mmCIF file of C-alpha atoms in Angstrom:
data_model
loop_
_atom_site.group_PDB
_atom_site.id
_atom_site.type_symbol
_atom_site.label_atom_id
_atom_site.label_comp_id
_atom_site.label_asym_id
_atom_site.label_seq_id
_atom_site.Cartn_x
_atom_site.Cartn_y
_atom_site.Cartn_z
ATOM 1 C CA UNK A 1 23.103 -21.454 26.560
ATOM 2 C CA UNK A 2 20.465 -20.409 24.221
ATOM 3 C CA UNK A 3 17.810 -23.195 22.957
ATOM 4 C CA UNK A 4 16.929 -22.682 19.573
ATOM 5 C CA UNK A 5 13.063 -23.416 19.689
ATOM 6 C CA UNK A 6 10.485 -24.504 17.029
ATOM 7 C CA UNK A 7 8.529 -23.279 14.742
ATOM 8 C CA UNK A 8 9.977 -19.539 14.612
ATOM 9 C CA UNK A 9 9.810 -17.223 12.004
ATOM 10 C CA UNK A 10 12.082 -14.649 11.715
ATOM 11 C CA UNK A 11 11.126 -11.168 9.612
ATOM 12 C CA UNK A 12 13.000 -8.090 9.058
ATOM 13 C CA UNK A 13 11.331 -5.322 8.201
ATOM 14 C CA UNK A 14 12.210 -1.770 6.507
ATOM 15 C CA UNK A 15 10.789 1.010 9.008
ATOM 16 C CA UNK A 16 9.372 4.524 7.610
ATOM 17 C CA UNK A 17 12.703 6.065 8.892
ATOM 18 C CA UNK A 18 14.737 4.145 6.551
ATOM 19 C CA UNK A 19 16.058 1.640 9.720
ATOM 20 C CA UNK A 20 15.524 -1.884 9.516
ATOM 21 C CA UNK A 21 14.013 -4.035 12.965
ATOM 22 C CA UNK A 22 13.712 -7.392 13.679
ATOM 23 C CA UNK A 23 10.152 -9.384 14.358
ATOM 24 C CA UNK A 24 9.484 -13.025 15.475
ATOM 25 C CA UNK A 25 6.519 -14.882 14.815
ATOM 26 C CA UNK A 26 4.910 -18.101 16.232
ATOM 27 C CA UNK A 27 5.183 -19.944 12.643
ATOM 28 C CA UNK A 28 1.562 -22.382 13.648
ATOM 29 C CA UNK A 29 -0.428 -19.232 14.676
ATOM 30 C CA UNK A 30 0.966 -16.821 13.600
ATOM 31 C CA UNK A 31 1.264 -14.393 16.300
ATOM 32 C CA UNK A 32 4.034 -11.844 17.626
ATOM 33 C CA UNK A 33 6.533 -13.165 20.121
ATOM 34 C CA UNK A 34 7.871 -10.351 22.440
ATOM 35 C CA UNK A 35 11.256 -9.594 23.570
ATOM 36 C CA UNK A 36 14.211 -10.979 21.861
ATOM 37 C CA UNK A 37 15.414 -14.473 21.712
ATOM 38 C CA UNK A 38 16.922 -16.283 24.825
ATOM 39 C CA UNK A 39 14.844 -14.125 27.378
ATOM 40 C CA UNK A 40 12.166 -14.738 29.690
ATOM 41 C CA UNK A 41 9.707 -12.426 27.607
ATOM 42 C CA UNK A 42 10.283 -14.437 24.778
ATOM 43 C CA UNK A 43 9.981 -18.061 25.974
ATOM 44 C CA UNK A 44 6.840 -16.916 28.025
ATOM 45 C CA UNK A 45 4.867 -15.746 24.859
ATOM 46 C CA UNK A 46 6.577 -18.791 22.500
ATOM 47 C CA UNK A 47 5.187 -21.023 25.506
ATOM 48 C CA UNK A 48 1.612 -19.227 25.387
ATOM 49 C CA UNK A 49 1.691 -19.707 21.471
ATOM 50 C CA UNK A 50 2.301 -23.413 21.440
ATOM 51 C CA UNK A 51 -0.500 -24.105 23.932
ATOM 52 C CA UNK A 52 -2.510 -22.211 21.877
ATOM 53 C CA UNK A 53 -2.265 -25.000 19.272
ATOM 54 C CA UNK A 54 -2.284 -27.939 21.654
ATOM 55 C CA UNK A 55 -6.173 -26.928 22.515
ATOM 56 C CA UNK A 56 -6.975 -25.791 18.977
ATOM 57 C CA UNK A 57 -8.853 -28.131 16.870
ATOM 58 C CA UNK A 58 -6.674 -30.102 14.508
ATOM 59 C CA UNK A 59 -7.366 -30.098 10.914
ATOM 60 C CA UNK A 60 -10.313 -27.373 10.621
ATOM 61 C CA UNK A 61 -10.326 -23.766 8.891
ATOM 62 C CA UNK A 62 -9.372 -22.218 11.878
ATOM 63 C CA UNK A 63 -6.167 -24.422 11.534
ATOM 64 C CA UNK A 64 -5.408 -23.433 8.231
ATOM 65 C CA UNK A 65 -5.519 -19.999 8.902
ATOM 66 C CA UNK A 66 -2.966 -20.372 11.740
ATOM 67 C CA UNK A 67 -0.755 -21.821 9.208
ATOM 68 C CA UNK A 68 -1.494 -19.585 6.475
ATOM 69 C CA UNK A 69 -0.170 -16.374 8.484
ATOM 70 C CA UNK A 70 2.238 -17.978 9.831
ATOM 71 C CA UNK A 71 3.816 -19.059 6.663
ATOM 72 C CA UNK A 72 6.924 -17.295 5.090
ATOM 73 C CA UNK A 73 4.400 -16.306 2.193
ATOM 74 C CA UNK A 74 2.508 -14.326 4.625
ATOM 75 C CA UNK A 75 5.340 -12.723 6.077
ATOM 76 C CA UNK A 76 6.526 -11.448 2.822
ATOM 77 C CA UNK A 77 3.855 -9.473 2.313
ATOM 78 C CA UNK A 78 3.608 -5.913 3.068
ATOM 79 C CA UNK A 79 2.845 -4.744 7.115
ATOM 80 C CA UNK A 80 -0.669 -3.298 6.224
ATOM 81 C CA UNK A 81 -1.329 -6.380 3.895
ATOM 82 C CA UNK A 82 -0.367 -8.908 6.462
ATOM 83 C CA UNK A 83 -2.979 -6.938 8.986
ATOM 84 C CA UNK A 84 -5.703 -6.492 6.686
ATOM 85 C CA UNK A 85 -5.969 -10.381 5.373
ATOM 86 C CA UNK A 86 -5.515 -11.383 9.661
ATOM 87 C CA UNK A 87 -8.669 -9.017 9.922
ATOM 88 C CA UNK A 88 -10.752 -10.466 7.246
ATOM 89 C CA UNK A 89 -10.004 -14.426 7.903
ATOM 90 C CA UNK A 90 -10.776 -13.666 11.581
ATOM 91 C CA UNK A 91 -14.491 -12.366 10.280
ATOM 92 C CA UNK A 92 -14.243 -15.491 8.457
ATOM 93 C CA UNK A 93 -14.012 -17.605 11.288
ATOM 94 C CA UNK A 94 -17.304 -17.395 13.867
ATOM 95 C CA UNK A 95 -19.098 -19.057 10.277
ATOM 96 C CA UNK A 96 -15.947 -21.333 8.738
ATOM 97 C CA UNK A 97 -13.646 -21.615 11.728
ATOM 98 C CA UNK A 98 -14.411 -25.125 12.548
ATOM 99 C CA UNK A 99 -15.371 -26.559 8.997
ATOM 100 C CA UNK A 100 -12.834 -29.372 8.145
ATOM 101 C CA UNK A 101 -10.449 -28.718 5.712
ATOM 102 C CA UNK A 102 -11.273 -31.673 4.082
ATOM 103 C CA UNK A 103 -14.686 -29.547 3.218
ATOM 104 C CA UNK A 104 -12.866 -27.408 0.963
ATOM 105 C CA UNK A 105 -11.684 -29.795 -1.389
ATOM 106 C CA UNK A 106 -15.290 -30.184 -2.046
ATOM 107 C CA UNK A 107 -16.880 -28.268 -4.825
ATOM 108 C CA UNK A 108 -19.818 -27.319 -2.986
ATOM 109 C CA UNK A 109 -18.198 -25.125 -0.394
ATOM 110 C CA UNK A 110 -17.962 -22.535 -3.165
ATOM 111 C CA UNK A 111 -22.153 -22.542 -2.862
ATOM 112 C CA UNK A 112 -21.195 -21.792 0.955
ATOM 113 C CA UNK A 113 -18.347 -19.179 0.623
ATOM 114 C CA UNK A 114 -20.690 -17.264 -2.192
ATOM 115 C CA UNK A 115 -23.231 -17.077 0.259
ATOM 116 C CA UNK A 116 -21.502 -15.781 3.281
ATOM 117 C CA UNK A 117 -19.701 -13.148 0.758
ATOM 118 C CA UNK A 118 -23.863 -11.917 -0.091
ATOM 119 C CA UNK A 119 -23.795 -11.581 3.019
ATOM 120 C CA UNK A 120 -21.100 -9.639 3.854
ATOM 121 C CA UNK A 121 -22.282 -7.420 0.893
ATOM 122 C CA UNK A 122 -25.381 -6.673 2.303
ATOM 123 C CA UNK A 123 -24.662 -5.728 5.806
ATOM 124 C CA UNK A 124 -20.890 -4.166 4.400
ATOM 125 C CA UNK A 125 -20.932 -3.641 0.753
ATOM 126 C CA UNK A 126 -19.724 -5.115 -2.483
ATOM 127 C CA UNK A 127 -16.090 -3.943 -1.765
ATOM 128 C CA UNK A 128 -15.931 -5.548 1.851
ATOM 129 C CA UNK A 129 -17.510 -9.162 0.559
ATOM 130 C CA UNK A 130 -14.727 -9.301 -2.664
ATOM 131 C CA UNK A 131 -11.895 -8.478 -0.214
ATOM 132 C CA UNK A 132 -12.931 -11.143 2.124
ATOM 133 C CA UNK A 133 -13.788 -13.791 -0.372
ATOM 134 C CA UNK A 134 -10.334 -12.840 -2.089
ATOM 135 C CA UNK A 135 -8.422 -13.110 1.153
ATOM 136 C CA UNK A 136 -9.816 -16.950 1.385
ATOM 137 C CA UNK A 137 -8.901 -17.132 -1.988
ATOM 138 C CA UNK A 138 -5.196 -16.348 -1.313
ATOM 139 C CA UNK A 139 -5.096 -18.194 1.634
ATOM 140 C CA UNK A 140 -6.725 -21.796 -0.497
ATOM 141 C CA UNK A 141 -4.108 -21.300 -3.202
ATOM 142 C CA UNK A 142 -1.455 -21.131 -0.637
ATOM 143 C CA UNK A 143 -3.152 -24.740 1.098
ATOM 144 C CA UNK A 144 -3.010 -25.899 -2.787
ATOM 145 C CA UNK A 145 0.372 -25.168 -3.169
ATOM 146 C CA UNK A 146 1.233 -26.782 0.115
ATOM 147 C CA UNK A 147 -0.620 -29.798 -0.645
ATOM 148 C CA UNK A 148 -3.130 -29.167 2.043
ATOM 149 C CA UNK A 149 -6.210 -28.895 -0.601
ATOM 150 C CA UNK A 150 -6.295 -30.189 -4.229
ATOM 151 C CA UNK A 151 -8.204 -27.592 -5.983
ATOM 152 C CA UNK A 152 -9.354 -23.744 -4.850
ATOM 153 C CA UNK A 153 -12.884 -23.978 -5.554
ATOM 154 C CA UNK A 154 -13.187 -20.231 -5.435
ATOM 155 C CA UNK A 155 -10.042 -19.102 -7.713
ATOM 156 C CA UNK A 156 -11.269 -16.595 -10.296
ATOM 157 C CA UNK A 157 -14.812 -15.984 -8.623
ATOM 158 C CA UNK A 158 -16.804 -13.448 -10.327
ATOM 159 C CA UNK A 159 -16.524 -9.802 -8.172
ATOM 160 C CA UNK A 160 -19.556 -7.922 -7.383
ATOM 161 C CA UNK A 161 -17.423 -3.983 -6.813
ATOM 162 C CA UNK A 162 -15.548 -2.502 -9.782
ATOM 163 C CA UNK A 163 -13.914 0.678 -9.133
ATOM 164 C CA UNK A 164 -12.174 1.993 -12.559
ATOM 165 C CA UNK A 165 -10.784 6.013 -11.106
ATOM 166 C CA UNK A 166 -8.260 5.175 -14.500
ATOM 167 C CA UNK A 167 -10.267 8.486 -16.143
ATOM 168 C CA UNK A 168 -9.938 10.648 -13.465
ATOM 169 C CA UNK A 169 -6.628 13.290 -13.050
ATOM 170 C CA UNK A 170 -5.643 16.430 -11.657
ATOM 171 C CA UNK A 171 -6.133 19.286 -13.924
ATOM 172 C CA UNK A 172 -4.624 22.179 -13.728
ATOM 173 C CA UNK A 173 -7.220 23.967 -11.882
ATOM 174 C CA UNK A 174 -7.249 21.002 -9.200
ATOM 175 C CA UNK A 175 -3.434 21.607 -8.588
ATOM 176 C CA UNK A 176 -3.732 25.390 -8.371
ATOM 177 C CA UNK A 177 -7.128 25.469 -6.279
ATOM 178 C CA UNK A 178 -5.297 22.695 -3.826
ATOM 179 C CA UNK A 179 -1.845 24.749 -3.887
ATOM 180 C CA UNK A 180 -3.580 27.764 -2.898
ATOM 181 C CA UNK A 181 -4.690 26.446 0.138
ATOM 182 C CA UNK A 182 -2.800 23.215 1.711
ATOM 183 C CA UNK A 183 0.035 23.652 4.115
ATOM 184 C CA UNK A 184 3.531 23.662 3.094
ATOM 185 C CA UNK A 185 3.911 19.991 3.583
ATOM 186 C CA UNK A 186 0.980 18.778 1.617
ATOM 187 C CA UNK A 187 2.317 20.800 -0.980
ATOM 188 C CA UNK A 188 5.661 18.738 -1.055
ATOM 189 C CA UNK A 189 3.706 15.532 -0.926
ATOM 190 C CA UNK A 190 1.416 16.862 -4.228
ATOM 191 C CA UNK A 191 4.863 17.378 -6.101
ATOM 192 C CA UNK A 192 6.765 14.476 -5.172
ATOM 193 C CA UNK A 193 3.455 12.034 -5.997
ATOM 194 C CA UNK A 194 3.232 14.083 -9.220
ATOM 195 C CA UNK A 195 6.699 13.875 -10.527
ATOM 196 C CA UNK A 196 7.396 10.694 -9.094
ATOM 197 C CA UNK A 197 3.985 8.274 -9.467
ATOM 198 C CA UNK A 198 4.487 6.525 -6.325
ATOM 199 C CA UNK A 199 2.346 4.551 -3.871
ATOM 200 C CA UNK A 200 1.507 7.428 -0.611
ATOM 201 C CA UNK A 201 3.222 4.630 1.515
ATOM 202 C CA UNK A 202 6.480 4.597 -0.362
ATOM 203 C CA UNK A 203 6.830 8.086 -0.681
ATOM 204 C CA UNK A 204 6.342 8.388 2.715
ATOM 205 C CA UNK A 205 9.196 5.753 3.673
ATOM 206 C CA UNK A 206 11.378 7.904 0.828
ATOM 207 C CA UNK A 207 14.565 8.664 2.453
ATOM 208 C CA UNK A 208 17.263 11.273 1.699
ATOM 209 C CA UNK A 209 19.695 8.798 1.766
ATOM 210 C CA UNK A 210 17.875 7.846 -1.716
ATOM 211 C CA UNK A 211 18.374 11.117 -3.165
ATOM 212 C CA UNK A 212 21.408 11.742 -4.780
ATOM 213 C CA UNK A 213 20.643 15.334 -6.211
ATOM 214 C CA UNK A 214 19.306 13.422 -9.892
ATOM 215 C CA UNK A 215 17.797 10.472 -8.989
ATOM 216 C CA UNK A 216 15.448 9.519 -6.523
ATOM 217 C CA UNK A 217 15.372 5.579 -5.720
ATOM 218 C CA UNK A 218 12.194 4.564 -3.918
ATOM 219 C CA UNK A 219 11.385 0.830 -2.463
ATOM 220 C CA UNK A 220 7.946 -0.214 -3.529
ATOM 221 C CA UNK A 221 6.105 -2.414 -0.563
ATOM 222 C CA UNK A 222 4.421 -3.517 -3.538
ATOM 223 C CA UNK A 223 6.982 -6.460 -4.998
ATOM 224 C CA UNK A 224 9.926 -4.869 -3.080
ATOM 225 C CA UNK A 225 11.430 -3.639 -5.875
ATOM 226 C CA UNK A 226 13.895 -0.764 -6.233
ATOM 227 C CA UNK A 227 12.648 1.996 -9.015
ATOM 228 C CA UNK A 228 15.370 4.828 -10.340
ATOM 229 C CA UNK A 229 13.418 7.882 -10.817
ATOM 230 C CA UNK A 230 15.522 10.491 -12.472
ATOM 231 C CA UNK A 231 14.165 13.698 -11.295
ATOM 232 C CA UNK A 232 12.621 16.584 -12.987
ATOM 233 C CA UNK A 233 14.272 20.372 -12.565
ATOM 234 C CA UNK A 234 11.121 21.407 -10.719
ATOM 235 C CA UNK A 235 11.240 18.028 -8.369
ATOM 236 C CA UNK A 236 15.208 18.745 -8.040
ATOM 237 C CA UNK A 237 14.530 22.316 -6.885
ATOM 238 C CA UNK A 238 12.098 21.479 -4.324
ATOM 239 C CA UNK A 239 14.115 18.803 -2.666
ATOM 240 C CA UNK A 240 17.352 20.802 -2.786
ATOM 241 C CA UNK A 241 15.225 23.477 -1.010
ATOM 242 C CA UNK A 242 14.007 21.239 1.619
ATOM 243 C CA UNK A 243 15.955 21.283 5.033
ATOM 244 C CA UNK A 244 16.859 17.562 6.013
ATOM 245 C CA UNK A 245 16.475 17.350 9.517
ATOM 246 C CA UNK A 246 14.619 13.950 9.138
ATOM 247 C CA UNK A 247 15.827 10.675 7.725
ATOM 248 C CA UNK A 248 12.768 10.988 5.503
ATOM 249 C CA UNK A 249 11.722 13.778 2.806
ATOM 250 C CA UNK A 250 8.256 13.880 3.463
ATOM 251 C CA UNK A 251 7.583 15.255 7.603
ATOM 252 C CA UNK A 252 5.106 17.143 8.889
ATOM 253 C CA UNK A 253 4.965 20.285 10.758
ATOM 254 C CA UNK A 254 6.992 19.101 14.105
ATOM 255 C CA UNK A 255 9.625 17.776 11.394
ATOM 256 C CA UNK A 256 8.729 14.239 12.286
ATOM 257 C CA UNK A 257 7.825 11.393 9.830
ATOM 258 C CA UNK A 258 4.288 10.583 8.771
ATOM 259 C CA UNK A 259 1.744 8.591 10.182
ATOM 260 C CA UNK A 260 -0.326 6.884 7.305
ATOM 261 C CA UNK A 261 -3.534 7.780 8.570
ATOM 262 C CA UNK A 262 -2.592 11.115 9.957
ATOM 263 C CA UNK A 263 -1.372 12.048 6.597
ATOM 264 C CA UNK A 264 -4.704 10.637 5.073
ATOM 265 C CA UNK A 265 -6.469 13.165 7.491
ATOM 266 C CA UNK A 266 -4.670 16.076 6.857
ATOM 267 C CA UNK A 267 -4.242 15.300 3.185
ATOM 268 C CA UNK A 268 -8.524 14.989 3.024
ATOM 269 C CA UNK A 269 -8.481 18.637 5.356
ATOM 270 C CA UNK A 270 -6.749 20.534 2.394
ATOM 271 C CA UNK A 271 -8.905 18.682 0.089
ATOM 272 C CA UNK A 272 -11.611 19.587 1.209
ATOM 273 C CA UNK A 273 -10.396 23.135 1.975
ATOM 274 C CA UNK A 274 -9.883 23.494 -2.286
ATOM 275 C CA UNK A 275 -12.981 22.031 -3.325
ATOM 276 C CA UNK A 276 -11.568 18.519 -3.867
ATOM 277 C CA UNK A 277 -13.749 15.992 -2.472
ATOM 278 C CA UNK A 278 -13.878 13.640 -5.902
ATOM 279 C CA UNK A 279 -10.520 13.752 -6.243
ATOM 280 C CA UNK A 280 -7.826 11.221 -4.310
ATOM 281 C CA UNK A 281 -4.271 10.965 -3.970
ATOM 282 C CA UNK A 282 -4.068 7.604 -5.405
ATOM 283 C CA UNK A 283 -5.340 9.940 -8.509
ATOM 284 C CA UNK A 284 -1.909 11.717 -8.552
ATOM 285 C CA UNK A 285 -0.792 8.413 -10.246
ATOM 286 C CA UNK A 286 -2.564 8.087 -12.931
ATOM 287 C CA UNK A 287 -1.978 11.945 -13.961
ATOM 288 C CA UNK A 288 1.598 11.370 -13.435
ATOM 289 C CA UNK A 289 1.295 8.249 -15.938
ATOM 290 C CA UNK A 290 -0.367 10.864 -18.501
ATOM 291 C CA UNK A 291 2.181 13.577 -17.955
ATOM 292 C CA UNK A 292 5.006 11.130 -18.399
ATOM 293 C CA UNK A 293 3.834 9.980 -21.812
ATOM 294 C CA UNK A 294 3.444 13.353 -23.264
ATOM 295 C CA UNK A 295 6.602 13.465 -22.420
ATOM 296 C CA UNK A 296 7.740 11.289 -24.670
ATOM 297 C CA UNK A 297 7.676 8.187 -22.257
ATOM 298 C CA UNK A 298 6.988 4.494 -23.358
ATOM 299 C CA UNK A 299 4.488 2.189 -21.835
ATOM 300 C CA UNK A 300 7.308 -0.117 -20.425
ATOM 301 C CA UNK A 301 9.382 2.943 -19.192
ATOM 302 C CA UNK A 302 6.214 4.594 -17.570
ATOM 303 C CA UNK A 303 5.208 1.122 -15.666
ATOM 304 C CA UNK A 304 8.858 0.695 -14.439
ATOM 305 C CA UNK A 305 8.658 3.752 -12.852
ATOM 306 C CA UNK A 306 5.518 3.730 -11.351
ATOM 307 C CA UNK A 307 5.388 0.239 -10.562
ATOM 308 C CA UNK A 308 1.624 -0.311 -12.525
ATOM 309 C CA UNK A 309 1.374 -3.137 -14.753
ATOM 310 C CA UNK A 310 1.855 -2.587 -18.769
ATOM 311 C CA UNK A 311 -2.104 -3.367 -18.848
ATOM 312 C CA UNK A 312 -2.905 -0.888 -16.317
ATOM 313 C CA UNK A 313 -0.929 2.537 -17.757
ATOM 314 C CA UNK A 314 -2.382 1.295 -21.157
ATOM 315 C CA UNK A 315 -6.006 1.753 -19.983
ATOM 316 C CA UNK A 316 -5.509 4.659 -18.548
ATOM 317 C CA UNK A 317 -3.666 6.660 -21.645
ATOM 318 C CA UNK A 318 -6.109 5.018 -23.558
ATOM 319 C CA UNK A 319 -8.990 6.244 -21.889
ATOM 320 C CA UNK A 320 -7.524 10.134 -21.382
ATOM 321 C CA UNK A 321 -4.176 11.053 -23.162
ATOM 322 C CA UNK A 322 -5.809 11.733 -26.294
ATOM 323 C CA UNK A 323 -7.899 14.228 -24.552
ATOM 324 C CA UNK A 324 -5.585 15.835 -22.226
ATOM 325 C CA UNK A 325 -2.909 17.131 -24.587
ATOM 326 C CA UNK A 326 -2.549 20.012 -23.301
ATOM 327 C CA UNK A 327 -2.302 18.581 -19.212
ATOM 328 C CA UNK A 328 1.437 18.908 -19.495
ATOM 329 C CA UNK A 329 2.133 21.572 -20.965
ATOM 330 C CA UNK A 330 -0.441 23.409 -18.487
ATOM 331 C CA UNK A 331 0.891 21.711 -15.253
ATOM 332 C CA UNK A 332 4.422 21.072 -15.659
ATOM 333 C CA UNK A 333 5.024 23.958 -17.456
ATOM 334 C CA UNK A 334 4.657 25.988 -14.068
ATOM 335 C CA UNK A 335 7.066 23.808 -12.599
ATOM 336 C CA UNK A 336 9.425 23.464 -15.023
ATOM 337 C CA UNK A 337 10.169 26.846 -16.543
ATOM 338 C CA UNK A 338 10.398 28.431 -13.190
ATOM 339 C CA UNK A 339 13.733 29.280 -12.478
ATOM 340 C CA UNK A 340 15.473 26.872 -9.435
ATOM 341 C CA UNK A 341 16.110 29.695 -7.403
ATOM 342 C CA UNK A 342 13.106 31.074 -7.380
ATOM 343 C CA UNK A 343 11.138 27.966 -7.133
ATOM 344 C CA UNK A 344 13.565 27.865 -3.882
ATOM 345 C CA UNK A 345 12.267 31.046 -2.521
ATOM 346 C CA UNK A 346 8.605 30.235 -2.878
ATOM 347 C CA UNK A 347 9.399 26.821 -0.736
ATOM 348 C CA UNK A 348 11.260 29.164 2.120
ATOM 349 C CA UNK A 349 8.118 31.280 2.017
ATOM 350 C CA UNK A 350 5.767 28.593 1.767
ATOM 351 C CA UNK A 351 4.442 29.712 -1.766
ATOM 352 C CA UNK A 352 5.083 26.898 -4.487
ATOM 353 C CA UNK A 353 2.213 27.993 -7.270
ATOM 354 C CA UNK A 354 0.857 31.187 -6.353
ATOM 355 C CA UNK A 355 -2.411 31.357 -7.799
ATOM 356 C CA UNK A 356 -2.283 34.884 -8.501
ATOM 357 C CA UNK A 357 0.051 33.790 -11.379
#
């Protein structure tokens, strides 16, 4: 007979491979309970969890950060979210951890908070000290919402780091000098980011089972919402091309899916190899906004593809579409009036742009 125990949060998640697995939290603290339900394993770390918050100090931050990531808010947020807001509240807590929570409906704690982010900014950097001080943020609002706290003391606080890359594309030169250069499978990443707009994490969870030779659907961890991208001839050629021995599109050379931060690596390695050290990935998206509106795209079709908000693609064609006519017609064009075939053969022989062309 199987005891259905306490305080248990239950999360299924989409893995890179297109398969979907199980997790189970400890809902008060918020941490991973092993094995599956109605074993040993799993009583023995539910068990460890629940003393955890019998010694803990009732009623303190520390407390409200238990509760925080253990809440079904938390859990809805994306994997890598979920770990990087559990790393910054537990910097927050050697200074905060056993403050009261009453203290935080008190205006003054924002004094406090401000001062720990300086802090942080010195020893870290302005980027570091916002995320942190955001993170509290996020977790206050949910207390407020809750009816833990009455106000969030810090909602809206001023940031120190502003990072605006809305102005900066790939060129034409940037595509040819990286396609010269970067394996075969960075190659297919540059194209798929280009004619798709997508987050690198949800192109590298895109699965063939998405593909249905004219539209690619992709999941964005961002919202969890579904986009229909319909796919350009050069995009179609490439993926038709492809050989699908992976659930995913995107592998790498031992035809297994990416890693995040192995990708990152060897992404930054052919980067560096074509003279690209200013320019990103995450750039890829805002060129792919441009090219789509010389296209002919609107400002609500061009966010529902890439997922950006209406304010966001806005700046950017503001800031560079008017100078970039010709970006389209220079990029695409060798993509697009290539022949499928023989974009096909220059896949098979690892040549998609030869720069001698």
């Amino acid at each position: 007979m199987r005891v259905k125990l306490k305080g248990v949060n239950t999360v299924r998640k989409r893995l890179a491979d297109g398969t979907f697995r199980t997790y189970h939290y400890h809902r008060a603290t918020g941490e991973k309970l092993e094995g599956k339900p109605g074993t040993a394993q799993f009583l023995a770390t539910y068990t460890k969890a629940q003393q955890a918050t019998i010694q803990r100090p009732k009623g303190t931050f520390n407390d409200l950060v238990r509760a925080y990531t253990g809440s079904v808010e938390f859990a809805e947020l994306a994997a890598s979210t979920q770990a990087e807001y559990k790393r910054m509240l537990t910097k927050a807590e050697p200074r905060f951890g056993s403050m009261p929570i009453k203290a935080l409906d008190d205006q003054r704690v924002k004094e406090d908070l401000l001062e720990w982010r300086d802090e942080i900014v010195r020893a870290s950097g302005k980027r570091e000290g916002d995320n942190r001080l955001t993170t509290i943020s996020a977790m206050l609002s949910w207390a407020v919402d809750r009816g833990k706290l009455k106000t969030n003391h810090i909602l809206g606080f001023k940031r120190l780091y502003s990072s605006d890359r809305s102005d900066i594309l790939w060129l034409e030169g940037h595509i040819r000098a990286f396609m010269a250069v970067a394996p075969l499978e960075m190659q297919r990443a540059l194209i798929l980011a280009l004619h798709t707009g997508q987050r690198l994490s949800d192109i590298l969870r895109a699965a063939w089972t998405n593909y249905d030779g004219k539209i690619l659907r992709i999941r964005q961890s961002k919202g969890n919402v579904v986009v229909a991208i319909p796919c350009t001839r050069a995009l179609r050629a490439m993926l038709d091309a492809m050989p699908r021995d992976a659930t995913v599109i995107l592998t790498s050379v031992t035809g297994k899916a990416w890693k995040k931060r192995y990708f990152s690596d060897q992404w930054k390695e052919a980067s560096d190899a074509a003279g690209l050290q200013d320019l990103h990935f995450h750039d890829l998206r805002g060129t792919a906004i441009t090219m789509l509106a010389e296209a002919g795209c609107t400002v609500p079709e061009i966010a529902s593809i890439t997922g950006h908000s209406l304010k966001t693609v806005a700046t950017i064609l503001e800031k560079y579409l008017s100078r970039t006519a010709a970006l389209a017609e220079a990029a695409i064009d060798k993509f697009e009036n290539a022949a499928a075939t023989d974009f096909a053969n220059r896949l098979q022989t690892g040549r998609i742009i030869d720069p001698d062309t």
